[in-house]
Tab-separated table of C-alpha atoms in Angstrom:
chain	number	residue	atom	x	y	z
J	140	MET	CA	0.000	0.000	0.000
J	141	LEU	CA	2.859	2.393	0.732
J	142	LYS	CA	4.240	1.810	-2.768
J	143	VAL	CA	0.859	2.804	-4.193
J	144	LEU	CA	0.805	6.009	-2.167
J	145	ASP	CA	4.396	6.867	-3.099
J	146	SER	CA	3.637	6.266	-6.780
J	147	LEU	CA	0.531	8.410	-6.529
J	148	GLU	CA	2.484	11.290	-5.000
J	149	VAL	CA	5.037	11.089	-7.825
J	150	GLU	CA	2.241	11.111	-10.408
J	151	LEU	CA	0.535	14.074	-8.749
J	152	GLU	CA	3.795	16.002	-8.715
J	153	GLN	CA	4.348	15.282	-12.414
J	154	MET	CA	0.801	16.356	-13.282
J	155	ARG	CA	1.102	19.698	-11.536
J	156	LEU	CA	0.799	22.411	-14.127
J	157	PRO	CA	2.281	25.881	-13.652
J	158	GLY	CA	-0.435	28.103	-12.255
J	159	SER	CA	-2.790	25.220	-11.661
J	160	GLU	CA	-4.372	25.186	-8.246
J	161	ARG	CA	-7.095	22.544	-8.525
J	162	LEU	CA	-6.814	18.925	-9.590
J	163	THR	CA	-9.977	16.924	-10.126
J	164	ILE	CA	-9.636	13.207	-9.493
J	165	ALA	CA	-12.170	10.469	-10.136
J	166	ALA	CA	-11.564	7.111	-8.481
J	167	SER	CA	-13.270	3.781	-8.165
J	168	PRO	CA	-14.467	2.905	-4.632
J	169	THR	CA	-11.486	1.105	-3.094
J	170	PRO	CA	-8.755	3.628	-3.940
J	171	GLY	CA	-11.188	6.520	-3.523
J	172	THR	CA	-12.189	5.406	-0.044
J	173	TYR	CA	-9.067	3.796	1.384
J	174	LEU	CA	-5.981	5.157	-0.411
J	175	LEU	CA	-6.564	8.610	-1.798
J	176	PRO	CA	-7.919	10.614	1.150
J	177	ALA	CA	-4.774	10.152	3.259
J	178	ALA	CA	-2.447	10.469	0.252
J	179	LEU	CA	-4.116	13.703	-0.855
J	180	CYS	CA	-3.978	15.120	2.677
J	181	ASN	CA	-0.245	14.341	2.868
J	182	TYR	CA	0.336	15.918	-0.521
J	183	ALA	CA	-1.770	18.977	0.343
J	184	SER	CA	0.259	19.572	3.507
J	185	GLN	CA	3.408	19.774	1.347
J	186	PHE	CA	1.767	21.836	-1.416
J	187	PRO	CA	-0.975	23.915	0.243
J	188	GLN	CA	-1.502	26.005	-2.911
J	189	ASN	CA	-2.941	22.932	-4.655
J	190	LYS	CA	-6.538	21.894	-4.015
J	191	PHE	CA	-8.264	18.653	-4.895
J	192	THR	CA	-11.708	17.464	-5.737
J	193	LEU	CA	-12.165	13.714	-5.391
J	194	THR	CA	-15.206	11.951	-6.814
J	195	ILE	CA	-15.801	8.278	-6.089
J	196	SER	CA	-17.661	6.397	-8.817
J	197	LYS	CA	-17.791	3.048	-10.538
J	198	SER	CA	-14.929	2.366	-12.950
J	199	GLU	CA	-16.961	3.024	-16.094
J	200	THR	CA	-17.931	6.474	-14.811
J	201	VAL	CA	-14.304	7.230	-13.942
J	202	ILE	CA	-13.243	6.395	-17.503
J	203	GLU	CA	-16.038	8.576	-18.919
J	204	SER	CA	-15.014	11.536	-16.766
J	205	VAL	CA	-11.427	11.306	-17.996
J	206	LEU	CA	-12.596	11.093	-21.606
J	207	ASP	CA	-15.010	14.014	-21.383
J	208	GLY	CA	-12.454	16.166	-19.564
J	209	THR	CA	-14.416	16.668	-16.347
J	210	THR	CA	-11.564	15.099	-14.393
J	211	ASN	CA	-7.796	15.401	-14.724
J	212	LEU	CA	-6.918	11.970	-13.365
J	213	GLY	CA	-8.740	8.657	-13.038
J	214	ILE	CA	-7.669	5.965	-10.599
J	215	LEU	CA	-9.144	2.482	-10.947
J	216	GLU	CA	-8.879	-0.832	-9.162
J	217	GLY	CA	-9.161	-4.391	-10.336
J	218	PRO	CA	-8.458	-6.007	-13.653
J	219	LEU	CA	-9.104	-3.653	-16.521
J	220	CYS	CA	-9.873	-6.483	-18.971
J	221	VAL	CA	-13.536	-5.436	-18.971
J	222	PHE	CA	-12.520	-2.011	-20.317
J	223	GLN	CA	-9.477	-3.069	-22.362
J	224	ASP	CA	-11.010	-2.424	-25.796
J	225	ARG	CA	-12.337	0.976	-24.743
J	226	ILE	CA	-9.041	2.000	-23.200
J	227	LYS	CA	-7.161	1.065	-26.387
J	228	ALA	CA	-9.728	2.721	-28.671
J	229	GLU	CA	-9.628	5.976	-26.719
J	230	LYS	CA	-5.819	5.809	-26.406
J	231	LEU	CA	-5.829	6.287	-22.652
J	232	ASP	CA	-2.522	5.995	-20.818
J	233	ILE	CA	-2.412	3.487	-17.985
J	234	LEU	CA	0.134	3.388	-15.188
J	235	LEU	CA	0.067	0.564	-12.655
J	236	LEU	CA	0.440	2.163	-9.235
J	237	GLY	CA	0.354	-1.053	-7.260
J	238	THR	CA	-1.600	-4.150	-6.431
J	239	GLU	CA	-4.135	-4.941	-3.770
J	240	GLU	CA	-5.105	-8.084	-1.970
J	241	ILE	CA	-8.734	-9.046	-1.499
J	242	VAL	CA	-9.829	-11.251	1.354
J	243	PHE	CA	-12.901	-13.000	2.668
J	244	ILE	CA	-13.978	-11.798	6.102
J	245	ARG	CA	-16.395	-13.188	8.681
J	246	SER	CA	-17.818	-12.144	11.999
J	247	CYS	CA	-16.144	-13.642	15.048
J	248	HIS	CA	-19.632	-14.951	15.892
J	249	HIS	CA	-20.056	-16.778	12.579
J	250	ASN	CA	-20.269	-20.560	12.942
J	251	LEU	CA	-17.440	-21.195	10.458
J	252	ASN	CA	-15.069	-23.253	12.606
J	253	SER	CA	-12.395	-24.306	10.138
J	254	SER	CA	-10.611	-22.962	7.124
J	255	ILE	CA	-12.125	-23.387	3.685
J	256	SER	CA	-10.157	-25.849	1.565
J	257	ASN	CA	-11.929	-25.621	-1.818
J	258	LEU	CA	-14.433	-23.671	-3.921
J	259	ALA	CA	-17.243	-26.139	-3.282
J	260	GLU	CA	-17.025	-25.423	0.471
J	261	LEU	CA	-16.938	-21.686	-0.156
J	262	CYS	CA	-20.061	-21.942	-2.307
J	263	THR	CA	-22.106	-23.322	0.596
J	264	LEU	CA	-21.543	-20.206	2.689
J	265	PRO	CA	-23.797	-17.133	2.576
J	266	LEU	CA	-21.706	-14.599	0.671
J	267	ILE	CA	-21.925	-10.815	0.725
J	268	LEU	CA	-20.268	-9.574	-2.435
J	269	PRO	CA	-19.566	-6.262	-4.115
J	270	VAL	CA	-21.943	-5.294	-6.926
J	271	PRO	CA	-21.281	-6.396	-10.521
J	272	LEU	CA	-18.650	-4.379	-12.423
J	273	SER	CA	-16.931	-3.248	-9.215
J	274	GLY	CA	-13.190	-3.869	-9.291
J	275	ILE	CA	-13.276	-6.489	-6.557
J	276	ARG	CA	-16.264	-8.286	-8.070
J	277	THR	CA	-14.633	-8.265	-11.510
J	278	THR	CA	-11.499	-9.768	-9.963
J	279	LEU	CA	-13.530	-12.495	-8.255
J	280	GLU	CA	-15.371	-13.381	-11.465
J	281	PHE	CA	-12.106	-13.365	-13.424
J	282	GLU	CA	-10.478	-15.773	-10.952
J	283	LEU	CA	-13.527	-18.053	-10.819
J	284	ASN	CA	-13.549	-18.209	-14.627
J	285	ARG	CA	-9.914	-19.310	-14.585
J	286	TYR	CA	-11.122	-22.435	-12.756
J	287	ASN	CA	-14.256	-22.798	-14.932
J	288	TYR	CA	-16.371	-22.077	-11.872
J	289	PRO	CA	-19.349	-19.782	-12.515
J	290	LEU	CA	-20.428	-17.235	-9.938
J	291	SER	CA	-23.954	-18.658	-10.247
J	292	LYS	CA	-22.796	-21.699	-8.218
J	293	MET	CA	-22.070	-19.488	-5.228
J	294	ASN	CA	-24.577	-18.776	-2.470
J	295	VAL	CA	-24.750	-14.990	-2.886
J	296	LEU	CA	-26.876	-13.639	-0.049
J	297	MET	CA	-26.579	-10.001	-1.094
J	298	GLU	CA	-24.613	-7.557	-3.216
J	299	LEU	CA	-23.592	-4.210	-1.751
J	300	ASP	CA	-22.022	-1.246	-3.483
J	301	ASN	CA	-19.180	-0.458	-1.100
J	302	SER	CA	-16.778	-2.177	1.253
J	303	ASN	CA	-18.054	-0.370	4.353
J	304	ALA	CA	-21.547	-1.736	3.737
J	305	ILE	CA	-20.118	-5.235	3.291
J	306	ILE	CA	-18.144	-4.923	6.536
J	307	ASN	CA	-21.257	-3.736	8.415
J	308	ALA	CA	-23.311	-6.664	7.091
J	309	VAL	CA	-20.568	-9.093	8.115
J	310	CYS	CA	-20.360	-7.496	11.581
J	311	ALA	CA	-24.106	-8.109	11.912
J	312	ASN	CA	-23.274	-11.811	11.356
J	313	LYS	CA	-25.155	-11.958	8.061
J	314	GLY	CA	-22.546	-13.792	5.989
J	315	ILE	CA	-19.011	-13.947	4.622
J	316	GLY	CA	-17.792	-10.787	2.884
J	317	LEU	CA	-15.208	-10.009	0.218
J	318	VAL	CA	-13.215	-6.785	0.736
J	319	PRO	CA	-9.786	-5.272	0.097
J	320	ARG	CA	-7.208	-5.977	2.788
């Protein structure tokens, strides 16, 4: 995570234009919620003349805002294979800032007593997943497809549109969640 933040600070410094005082950034939920606020605060303390506007949206909306010029910088998470053709067609530049790890979480009160050893066991559990087309959900579907295992075989209890909602549902002992570490 520190590498991601360091890379972001370097990118922000390189993007600074003479006389520019405001940078608009659009980010998908995980970086927009967990990485950027602290990184932007650190950067702003070093360069108080620069101001930021951060909008958190789904990846497709982030790409649109970069293309239509309403944002200076877009930061996405997850595999970009879903958007690969669009990114190439629009000739967008992509810089990998880092990688993230996603994990399954459970309440300490959940009756899961042992570790899960295979996908079939995982599929019996009530799962709380991110919504379709979110970076984490796209990653999950991509990995399941690598093993020829469709998401439809999983016991998806609910789909929520942000990690905080997933964590709250898990804390209420409603199922197993999938979130960034």
